Each structure stands twice: as structure tokens, then as C-alpha cells.
PDB file of C-alpha atoms in Angstrom:
ATOM      1  CA  MET A   1       2.505  26.130  12.265  1.00  0.00           C
ATOM      2  CA  ALA A   2       4.485  28.857  14.038  1.00  0.00           C
ATOM      3  CA  ARG A   3       4.776  32.144  12.192  1.00  0.00           C
ATOM      4  CA  LEU A   4       7.178  35.039  12.497  1.00  0.00           C
ATOM      5  CA  GLY A   5       5.459  38.036  11.033  1.00  0.00           C
ATOM      6  CA  ARG A   6       2.358  37.964   8.841  1.00  0.00           C
ATOM      7  CA  GLY A   7       2.546  36.511   5.324  1.00  0.00           C
ATOM      8  CA  ASP A   8       0.409  37.893   2.519  1.00  0.00           C
ATOM      9  CA  GLY A   9       1.468  35.612  -0.364  1.00  0.00           C
ATOM     10  CA  ALA A  10       3.311  38.451  -2.062  1.00  0.00           C
ATOM     11  CA  GLY A  11       5.254  37.516  -5.132  1.00  0.00           C
ATOM     12  CA  ARG A  12       3.401  34.246  -5.641  1.00  0.00           C
ATOM     13  CA  GLY A  13       4.605  32.398  -8.715  1.00  0.00           C
ATOM     14  CA  ARG A  14       7.447  34.809  -9.514  1.00  0.00           C
ATOM     15  CA  ALA A  15      10.327  32.412  -8.785  1.00  0.00           C
ATOM     16  CA  PRO A  16      10.772  28.694  -8.146  1.00  0.00           C
ATOM     17  CA  ALA A  17      11.234  27.473  -4.572  1.00  0.00           C
ATOM     18  CA  ASP A  18      14.749  26.593  -3.419  1.00  0.00           C
ATOM     19  CA  ARG A  19      15.221  23.814  -0.848  1.00  0.00           C
ATOM     20  CA  LYS A  20      18.188  23.002   1.394  1.00  0.00           C
ATOM     21  CA  ASP A  21      18.967  21.590   4.837  1.00  0.00           C
ATOM     22  CA  VAL A  22      20.400  23.760   7.585  1.00  0.00           C
ATOM     23  CA  VAL A  23      21.795  22.358  10.851  1.00  0.00           C
ATOM     24  CA  VAL A  24      20.821  24.332  13.960  1.00  0.00           C
ATOM     25  CA  ASP A  25      22.447  23.097  17.181  1.00  0.00           C
ATOM     26  CA  GLY A  26      22.497  19.540  15.848  1.00  0.00           C
ATOM     27  CA  LEU A  27      18.925  19.719  14.518  1.00  0.00           C
ATOM     28  CA  VAL A  28      18.471  19.295  10.767  1.00  0.00           C
ATOM     29  CA  VAL A  29      16.025  21.904   9.481  1.00  0.00           C
ATOM     30  CA  ARG A  30      14.503  21.678   6.019  1.00  0.00           C
ATOM     31  CA  VAL A  31      14.472  25.178   4.543  1.00  0.00           C
ATOM     32  CA  THR A  32      12.419  26.177   1.527  1.00  0.00           C
ATOM     33  CA  SER A  33      13.054  29.639   0.080  1.00  0.00           C
ATOM     34  CA  LYS A  34       9.988  31.153  -1.552  1.00  0.00           C
ATOM     35  CA  PRO A  35       8.828  34.500  -2.941  1.00  0.00           C
ATOM     36  CA  ILE A  36       7.115  35.418   0.359  1.00  0.00           C
ATOM     37  CA  ARG A  37       7.625  38.276   2.816  1.00  0.00           C
ATOM     38  CA  HIS A  38       7.829  36.525   6.156  1.00  0.00           C
ATOM     39  CA  LEU A  39       9.329  33.428   7.707  1.00  0.00           C
ATOM     40  CA  TYR A  40       7.235  30.446   8.865  1.00  0.00           C
ATOM     41  CA  LEU A  41       8.104  27.372  10.951  1.00  0.00           C
ATOM     42  CA  ARG A  42       6.311  24.073  11.391  1.00  0.00           C
ATOM     43  CA  VAL A  43       6.950  20.448  12.310  1.00  0.00           C
ATOM     44  CA  ARG A  44       5.723  17.765   9.919  1.00  0.00           C
ATOM     45  CA  ASP A  45       6.268  14.053  10.549  1.00  0.00           C
ATOM     46  CA  GLY A  46       8.980  14.867  13.074  1.00  0.00           C
ATOM     47  CA  THR A  47      10.899  17.195  10.729  1.00  0.00           C
ATOM     48  CA  VAL A  48      11.318  20.924  11.316  1.00  0.00           C
ATOM     49  CA  GLU A  49      10.441  22.836   8.167  1.00  0.00           C
ATOM     50  CA  VAL A  50      11.010  26.505   7.492  1.00  0.00           C
ATOM     51  CA  SER A  51       9.517  28.564   4.699  1.00  0.00           C
ATOM     52  CA  ALA A  52      11.683  31.661   4.265  1.00  0.00           C
ATOM     53  CA  PRO A  53      11.726  34.647   1.903  1.00  0.00           C
ATOM     54  CA  LEU A  54      14.179  34.378  -0.951  1.00  0.00           C
ATOM     55  CA  GLY A  55      17.638  35.530   0.074  1.00  0.00           C
ATOM     56  CA  THR A  56      17.056  35.131   3.837  1.00  0.00           C
ATOM     57  CA  PRO A  57      20.465  34.833   5.581  1.00  0.00           C
ATOM     58  CA  VAL A  58      21.133  31.493   7.240  1.00  0.00           C
ATOM     59  CA  GLY A  59      21.836  33.318  10.494  1.00  0.00           C
ATOM     60  CA  ARG A  60      18.306  34.678  10.622  1.00  0.00           C
ATOM     61  CA  ILE A  61      16.902  31.189  10.046  1.00  0.00           C
ATOM     62  CA  ARG A  62      19.001  29.788  12.883  1.00  0.00           C
ATOM     63  CA  ASP A  63      17.872  32.623  15.197  1.00  0.00           C
ATOM     64  CA  ALA A  64      14.222  31.932  14.349  1.00  0.00           C
ATOM     65  CA  VAL A  65      14.584  28.220  15.073  1.00  0.00           C
ATOM     66  CA  ARG A  66      16.345  28.903  18.395  1.00  0.00           C
ATOM     67  CA  ALA A  67      13.644  31.395  19.399  1.00  0.00           C
ATOM     68  CA  ARG A  68      10.998  28.695  18.931  1.00  0.00           C
ATOM     69  CA  GLN A  69      13.075  25.857  20.323  1.00  0.00           C
ATOM     70  CA  ALA A  70      10.725  24.919  23.181  1.00  0.00           C
ATOM     71  CA  TRP A  71       7.681  24.855  20.875  1.00  0.00           C
ATOM     72  CA  LEU A  72       9.554  22.861  18.251  1.00  0.00           C
ATOM     73  CA  GLU A  73      10.719  20.282  20.788  1.00  0.00           C
ATOM     74  CA  THR A  74       7.138  19.840  21.998  1.00  0.00           C
ATOM     75  CA  GLN A  75       5.887  19.289  18.445  1.00  0.00           C
ATOM     76  CA  ILE A  76       8.696  16.828  17.656  1.00  0.00           C
ATOM     77  CA  ALA A  77       7.920  14.862  20.837  1.00  0.00           C
ATOM     78  CA  ARG A  78       4.238  14.689  19.897  1.00  0.00           C
ATOM     79  CA  ASP A  79       5.092  13.423  16.425  1.00  0.00           C
ATOM     80  CA  ALA A  80       7.403  10.803  17.932  1.00  0.00           C
ATOM     81  CA  GLU A  81       4.636   9.621  20.268  1.00  0.00           C
ATOM     82  CA  ARG A  82       2.169   9.346  17.399  1.00  0.00           C
ATOM     83  CA  GLU A  83       4.736   7.354  15.459  1.00  0.00           C
ATOM     84  CA  ARG A  84       5.343   5.044  18.430  1.00  0.00           C
ATOM     85  CA  ARG A  85       1.627   4.375  18.761  1.00  0.00           C
ATOM     86  CA  ALA A  86       1.353   3.695  15.045  1.00  0.00           C
ATOM     87  CA  ARG A  87       4.221   1.212  15.272  1.00  0.00           C
ATOM     88  CA  ASP A  88       2.547  -0.494  18.227  1.00  0.00           C
ATOM     89  CA  ARG A  89      -0.664  -0.818  16.237  1.00  0.00           C
ATOM     90  CA  ASP A  90       1.288  -2.199  13.302  1.00  0.00           C
ATOM     91  CA  ALA A  91       2.983  -4.766  15.530  1.00  0.00           C
ATOM     92  CA  ALA A  92      -0.379  -5.957  16.871  1.00  0.00           C
ATOM     93  CA  ALA A  93      -2.035  -6.171  13.459  1.00  0.00           C
ATOM     94  CA  GLU A  94      -2.613  -9.347  11.515  1.00  0.00           C
ATOM     95  CA  VAL A  95      -3.443 -10.078   7.918  1.00  0.00           C
ATOM     96  CA  LEU A  96      -4.473 -13.305   6.228  1.00  0.00           C
ATOM     97  CA  VAL A  97      -1.996 -14.514   3.618  1.00  0.00           C
ATOM     98  CA  TRP A  98      -3.075 -17.639   1.747  1.00  0.00           C
ATOM     99  CA  GLY A  99      -5.433 -18.588   4.564  1.00  0.00           C
ATOM    100  CA  ARG A 100      -2.897 -18.150   7.380  1.00  0.00           C
ATOM    101  CA  PRO A 101      -2.905 -15.290   9.929  1.00  0.00           C
ATOM    102  CA  VAL A 102       0.349 -13.346   9.642  1.00  0.00           C
ATOM    103  CA  ARG A 103       1.509 -10.632  12.028  1.00  0.00           C
ATOM    104  CA  VAL A 104       2.365  -7.244  10.577  1.00  0.00           C
ATOM    105  CA  GLU A 105       5.464  -5.897  12.314  1.00  0.00           C
ATOM    106  CA  SER A 106       7.504  -2.734  12.006  1.00  0.00           C
ATOM    107  CA  GLY A 107      11.057  -3.324  10.814  1.00  0.00           C
ATOM    108  CA  ALA A 108      14.039  -1.075  10.334  1.00  0.00           C
ATOM    109  CA  SER A 109      13.942   2.603   9.443  1.00  0.00           C
ATOM    110  CA  GLY A 110      15.022   3.204   5.878  1.00  0.00           C
ATOM    111  CA  PRO A 111      13.777   2.600   2.345  1.00  0.00           C
ATOM    112  CA  TRP A 112      10.387   0.940   1.890  1.00  0.00           C
ATOM    113  CA  ARG A 113      10.467  -2.848   1.969  1.00  0.00           C
ATOM    114  CA  VAL A 114       7.860  -5.446   2.906  1.00  0.00           C
ATOM    115  CA  GLU A 115       9.051  -9.006   3.424  1.00  0.00           C
ATOM    116  CA  LEU A 116       7.560 -12.194   4.858  1.00  0.00           C
ATOM    117  CA  VAL A 117       9.953 -13.409   7.582  1.00  0.00           C
ATOM    118  CA  ASN A 118       9.193 -16.302   9.945  1.00  0.00           C
ATOM    119  CA  GLU A 119       5.402 -15.975   9.846  1.00  0.00           C
ATOM    120  CA  ALA A 120       5.550 -12.189  10.132  1.00  0.00           C
ATOM    121  CA  LEU A 121       5.136  -9.516   7.488  1.00  0.00           C
ATOM    122  CA  VAL A 122       7.928  -7.067   8.291  1.00  0.00           C
ATOM    123  CA  VAL A 123       7.509  -3.506   7.051  1.00  0.00           C
ATOM    124  CA  ASP A 124      10.673  -1.416   6.740  1.00  0.00           C
ATOM    125  CA  ALA A 125       9.776   2.239   6.260  1.00  0.00           C
ATOM    126  CA  PRO A 126      11.235   5.752   6.380  1.00  0.00           C
ATOM    127  CA  PRO A 127      11.092   7.311   9.876  1.00  0.00           C
ATOM    128  CA  GLN A 128       8.394   9.774   8.813  1.00  0.00           C
ATOM    129  CA  ALA A 129       6.096   7.119   7.322  1.00  0.00           C
ATOM    130  CA  THR A 130       2.510   7.272   8.584  1.00  0.00           C
ATOM    131  CA  GLN A 131       0.342   4.336   9.570  1.00  0.00           C
ATOM    132  CA  ALA A 132      -1.764   4.882   6.432  1.00  0.00           C
ATOM    133  CA  ALA A 133       1.367   4.723   4.267  1.00  0.00           C
ATOM    134  CA  ARG A 134       2.402   1.474   5.964  1.00  0.00           C
ATOM    135  CA  ALA A 135      -1.044   0.011   5.320  1.00  0.00           C
ATOM    136  CA  ARG A 136      -0.761   0.935   1.636  1.00  0.00           C
ATOM    137  CA  ALA A 137       2.652  -0.728   1.480  1.00  0.00           C
ATOM    138  CA  VAL A 138       1.152  -3.939   2.879  1.00  0.00           C
ATOM    139  CA  GLU A 139      -1.665  -3.783   0.323  1.00  0.00           C
ATOM    140  CA  ARG A 140       0.855  -3.395  -2.504  1.00  0.00           C
ATOM    141  CA  TRP A 141       2.774  -6.405  -1.204  1.00  0.00           C
ATOM    142  CA  LEU A 142      -0.414  -8.482  -1.072  1.00  0.00           C
ATOM    143  CA  ARG A 143      -1.291  -7.451  -4.623  1.00  0.00           C
ATOM    144  CA  ARG A 144       2.159  -8.478  -5.867  1.00  0.00           C
ATOM    145  CA  GLU A 145       1.890 -11.781  -4.008  1.00  0.00           C
ATOM    146  CA  LEU A 146      -1.465 -12.517  -5.639  1.00  0.00           C
ATOM    147  CA  THR A 147      -0.295 -11.411  -9.076  1.00  0.00           C
ATOM    148  CA  GLY A 148       2.758 -13.654  -8.917  1.00  0.00           C
ATOM    149  CA  GLU A 149       0.731 -16.715  -7.942  1.00  0.00           C
ATOM    150  CA  LEU A 150      -1.849 -15.911 -10.613  1.00  0.00           C
ATOM    151  CA  GLU A 151       0.831 -15.761 -13.289  1.00  0.00           C
ATOM    152  CA  ARG A 152       2.171 -19.142 -12.211  1.00  0.00           C
ATOM    153  CA  LEU A 153      -1.256 -20.791 -12.177  1.00  0.00           C
ATOM    154  CA  LEU A 154      -2.376 -19.233 -15.444  1.00  0.00           C
ATOM    155  CA  THR A 155       0.779 -20.347 -17.230  1.00  0.00           C
ATOM    156  CA  SER A 156       0.196 -23.920 -16.069  1.00  0.00           C
ATOM    157  CA  TRP A 157      -3.570 -24.133 -16.545  1.00  0.00           C
ATOM    158  CA  GLN A 158      -3.768 -22.325 -19.879  1.00  0.00           C
ATOM    159  CA  ALA A 159      -1.339 -24.869 -21.307  1.00  0.00           C
ATOM    160  CA  ALA A 160      -3.226 -27.795 -19.740  1.00  0.00           C
ATOM    161  CA  MET A 161      -6.680 -26.627 -20.850  1.00  0.00           C
ATOM    162  CA  GLY A 162      -5.715 -25.199 -24.213  1.00  0.00           C
ATOM    163  CA  LEU A 163      -7.554 -21.987 -23.323  1.00  0.00           C
ATOM    164  CA  HIS A 164      -5.810 -18.622 -23.230  1.00  0.00           C
ATOM    165  CA  ALA A 165      -6.815 -15.251 -21.796  1.00  0.00           C
ATOM    166  CA  ARG A 166      -5.879 -12.132 -23.723  1.00  0.00           C
ATOM    167  CA  ARG A 167      -5.971  -9.861 -20.691  1.00  0.00           C
ATOM    168  CA  VAL A 168      -5.862 -10.454 -16.927  1.00  0.00           C
ATOM    169  CA  THR A 169      -6.627  -7.875 -14.232  1.00  0.00           C
ATOM    170  CA  VAL A 170      -6.799  -7.885 -10.425  1.00  0.00           C
ATOM    171  CA  ARG A 171      -9.086  -5.518  -8.553  1.00  0.00           C
ATOM    172  CA  PRO A 172     -11.415  -5.367  -5.533  1.00  0.00           C
ATOM    173  CA  MET A 173     -14.756  -7.030  -6.265  1.00  0.00           C
ATOM    174  CA  THR A 174     -17.806  -6.945  -4.012  1.00  0.00           C
ATOM    175  CA  SER A 175     -19.875  -9.915  -5.158  1.00  0.00           C
ATOM    176  CA  ARG A 176     -17.643 -12.196  -7.257  1.00  0.00           C
ATOM    177  CA  TRP A 177     -14.342 -13.997  -6.920  1.00  0.00           C
ATOM    178  CA  GLY A 178     -13.694 -13.612 -10.624  1.00  0.00           C
ATOM    179  CA  SER A 179     -15.259 -12.820 -13.959  1.00  0.00           C
ATOM    180  CA  CYS A 180     -14.721 -13.693 -17.604  1.00  0.00           C
ATOM    181  CA  ARG A 181     -15.621 -11.912 -20.828  1.00  0.00           C
ATOM    182  CA  PRO A 182     -15.309 -14.587 -23.505  1.00  0.00           C
ATOM    183  CA  ALA A 183     -15.708 -12.119 -26.371  1.00  0.00           C
ATOM    184  CA  SER A 184     -12.669 -10.098 -25.324  1.00  0.00           C
ATOM    185  CA  GLY A 185     -10.785 -12.899 -23.567  1.00  0.00           C
ATOM    186  CA  ARG A 186     -10.521 -10.787 -20.411  1.00  0.00           C
ATOM    187  CA  LEU A 187     -10.302 -12.403 -16.964  1.00  0.00           C
ATOM    188  CA  THR A 188     -10.677 -10.427 -13.737  1.00  0.00           C
ATOM    189  CA  PHE A 189      -9.804 -11.743 -10.281  1.00  0.00           C
ATOM    190  CA  ASN A 190     -10.839 -10.474  -6.854  1.00  0.00           C
ATOM    191  CA  ALA A 191      -7.907  -8.928  -4.959  1.00  0.00           C
ATOM    192  CA  ASP A 192      -9.152 -10.589  -1.739  1.00  0.00           C
ATOM    193  CA  LEU A 193      -8.245 -14.042  -3.066  1.00  0.00           C
ATOM    194  CA  VAL A 194      -4.775 -13.558  -1.550  1.00  0.00           C
ATOM    195  CA  HIS A 195      -6.405 -13.991   1.872  1.00  0.00           C
ATOM    196  CA  HIS A 196      -7.657 -17.498   1.054  1.00  0.00           C
ATOM    197  CA  GLU A 197      -5.957 -20.846   0.614  1.00  0.00           C
ATOM    198  CA  PRO A 198      -4.099 -21.443  -2.661  1.00  0.00           C
ATOM    199  CA  ALA A 199      -6.608 -24.191  -3.548  1.00  0.00           C
ATOM    200  CA  ALA A 200      -9.337 -21.537  -3.660  1.00  0.00           C
ATOM    201  CA  LEU A 201      -7.358 -19.380  -6.082  1.00  0.00           C
ATOM    202  CA  GLU A 202      -6.665 -22.385  -8.284  1.00  0.00           C
ATOM    203  CA  TYR A 203     -10.390 -23.176  -8.381  1.00  0.00           C
ATOM    204  CA  VAL A 204     -11.227 -19.615  -9.485  1.00  0.00           C
ATOM    205  CA  VAL A 205      -8.493 -19.689 -12.148  1.00  0.00           C
ATOM    206  CA  VAL A 206      -9.805 -22.936 -13.670  1.00  0.00           C
ATOM    207  CA  HIS A 207     -13.394 -21.689 -13.336  1.00  0.00           C
ATOM    208  CA  GLU A 208     -12.746 -18.466 -15.266  1.00  0.00           C
ATOM    209  CA  LEU A 209     -10.626 -20.177 -17.907  1.00  0.00           C
ATOM    210  CA  ALA A 210     -13.443 -22.691 -18.448  1.00  0.00           C
ATOM    211  CA  HIS A 211     -15.764 -19.773 -19.205  1.00  0.00           C
ATOM    212  CA  LEU A 212     -13.644 -18.966 -22.244  1.00  0.00           C
ATOM    213  CA  ALA A 213     -15.120 -22.155 -23.743  1.00  0.00           C
ATOM    214  CA  GLU A 214     -18.458 -22.311 -21.897  1.00  0.00           C
ATOM    215  CA  SER A 215     -20.146 -19.022 -21.053  1.00  0.00           C
ATOM    216  CA  GLY A 216     -22.750 -20.508 -18.705  1.00  0.00           C
ATOM    217  CA  HIS A 217     -22.678 -23.017 -15.847  1.00  0.00           C
ATOM    218  CA  GLY A 218     -24.515 -25.810 -17.662  1.00  0.00           C
ATOM    219  CA  PRO A 219     -23.481 -29.418 -18.323  1.00  0.00           C
ATOM    220  CA  GLY A 220     -20.706 -28.442 -20.726  1.00  0.00           C
ATOM    221  CA  PHE A 221     -19.094 -26.136 -18.167  1.00  0.00           C
ATOM    222  CA  GLN A 222     -19.441 -28.680 -15.373  1.00  0.00           C
ATOM    223  CA  ALA A 223     -17.927 -31.427 -17.504  1.00  0.00           C
ATOM    224  CA  LEU A 224     -14.967 -29.213 -18.323  1.00  0.00           C
ATOM    225  CA  MET A 225     -14.439 -28.412 -14.634  1.00  0.00           C
ATOM    226  CA  THR A 226     -14.670 -32.073 -13.639  1.00  0.00           C
ATOM    227  CA  ARG A 227     -12.226 -33.073 -16.339  1.00  0.00           C
ATOM    228  CA  PHE A 228      -9.510 -30.693 -15.211  1.00  0.00           C
ATOM    229  CA  LEU A 229     -10.300 -30.186 -11.500  1.00  0.00           C
ATOM    230  CA  PRO A 230     -12.260 -33.197 -10.174  1.00  0.00           C
ATOM    231  CA  ASP A 231     -12.713 -31.726  -6.665  1.00  0.00           C
ATOM    232  CA  TRP A 232     -13.920 -28.350  -7.900  1.00  0.00           C
ATOM    233  CA  ARG A 233     -17.260 -28.599  -6.075  1.00  0.00           C
ATOM    234  CA  ALA A 234     -15.525 -29.114  -2.714  1.00  0.00           C
ATOM    235  CA  ARG A 235     -13.268 -26.138  -3.378  1.00  0.00           C
ATOM    236  CA  ARG A 236     -16.278 -24.022  -4.282  1.00  0.00           C
ATOM    237  CA  ARG A 237     -18.054 -24.987  -1.061  1.00  0.00           C
ATOM    238  CA  ALA A 238     -14.991 -24.062   0.987  1.00  0.00           C
ATOM    239  CA  LEU A 239     -14.824 -20.626  -0.659  1.00  0.00           C
ATOM    240  CA  ARG A 240     -18.511 -19.726  -0.575  1.00  0.00           C
ATOM    241  CA  PRO A 241     -18.863 -18.982   3.178  1.00  0.00           C
ATOM    242  CA  HIS A 242     -16.277 -16.197   2.800  1.00  0.00           C
TER     243      HIS A 242
END
């Protein structure tokens, strides 16, 4: 951060901050007026930000930005290069969606949106979005994808089996693909199931629903599985190596 003068935090908490944009020679500068004594400049995610004392004239802010123009341009260029590298990494990345490798690509600049288009997961994001933020957006999309498929399968299989969960959750799990608490009627599914084939998810759904009637894995449970999903053993074998 570049600093003009030496701030001491004077007046902290005495008045709310006031924010506005100021254009300096075509450059949009985000100005925040605060109860401080001196003016500060910095570049964050490619945006020039100024913290200024309350009541600072716009002319003084413009003069300060112009005085640091070379430094600001260097910082903006560095941010742009970091963003370019992040986009390149995004474009080269892959994620498994229902057992298929899917490229993760950067899309247009603008509001957040993640969409599966022609075997690619396209991430539209604001210009200042970081690689970590993009990764979180992809994770949210995967969670929604899994949740939607779970809802569809549960609606179908609960009706077919005559067994109904009272609560369903999705979360990361380290040693199980799913769990069931018969007493509370709660089913939990591993968030990583979205990376496997739909047949694997269907097996786990039927498996956990069956536990609502049979708590163990004995003959009664196996008979229930065979009745509703005759190839359940093959699906289990396919899932186990993962």
C-alpha cells in the first residue's frame, strides 16, 4: 500500500465510512472517506483504492493518484498478470462430473455463473475474482448438481420402497459414501458422489433407504437390496476401489 503522510488511526469509530468512485484520467478510483488524518493508496484485485480523511477535496485525491501513477500502473499490471495465470490454470483444470472428466474453463467477465456447456464447465466471474473464489464457485455448482440428482432419486425410490427419510444432508465424508440413522430418519450422503457414475449414486441411495428398515447388513438387508436393485453387488464393487 502506498501512503501519503503517516496515519495514526485518529478518530476511529467516530463516523461511518463513505464510499464513492472518482475518475482520474480515465481510471476509476474507489474512494473511501474515513475518520483518519492522512490519505492512503493501494491496488487490490486490479482496482485502485483510496482511503481519505473525511471531507478531503476531490482535487487532492486526483493529485495523489497522479503523483503515484507509475507505481499504480505497475501494481495494476501485476494484478492483471496474476489474473491471467489464474485463468490459464482454470482453463487447464479438469473435474469429474458423474464419472466423466470435464474441463473447467473461464467464461465471460460479469456476474457469477457456472454452466456445463459442450463437455466444459464454464465459469463466468467478475474481473476481480480470484482463483480460490472460482474454485469455490465450481464446488457450489457440484453440490447443487448432486443435490438435484439426489432429490430426483429419493423421490422415485422412497415411493418404490415405501421407506421415507425425514432429513437428508450432503457433506464431505472421509470413510463412507453414506450413512443412515434409523431412529431419526436422517440420511447423509458423501459430497464426492458427484464425481462418480449415476449408477453409483443410485446404489448408495437404495442402500441407505434400506437401512431405514434393516439397520445391519444381514440377510434381511441383502434381500431388500436384491428385491429393489438386483445388481447392487456389482455396483458396490465398482464403487469400492474409489
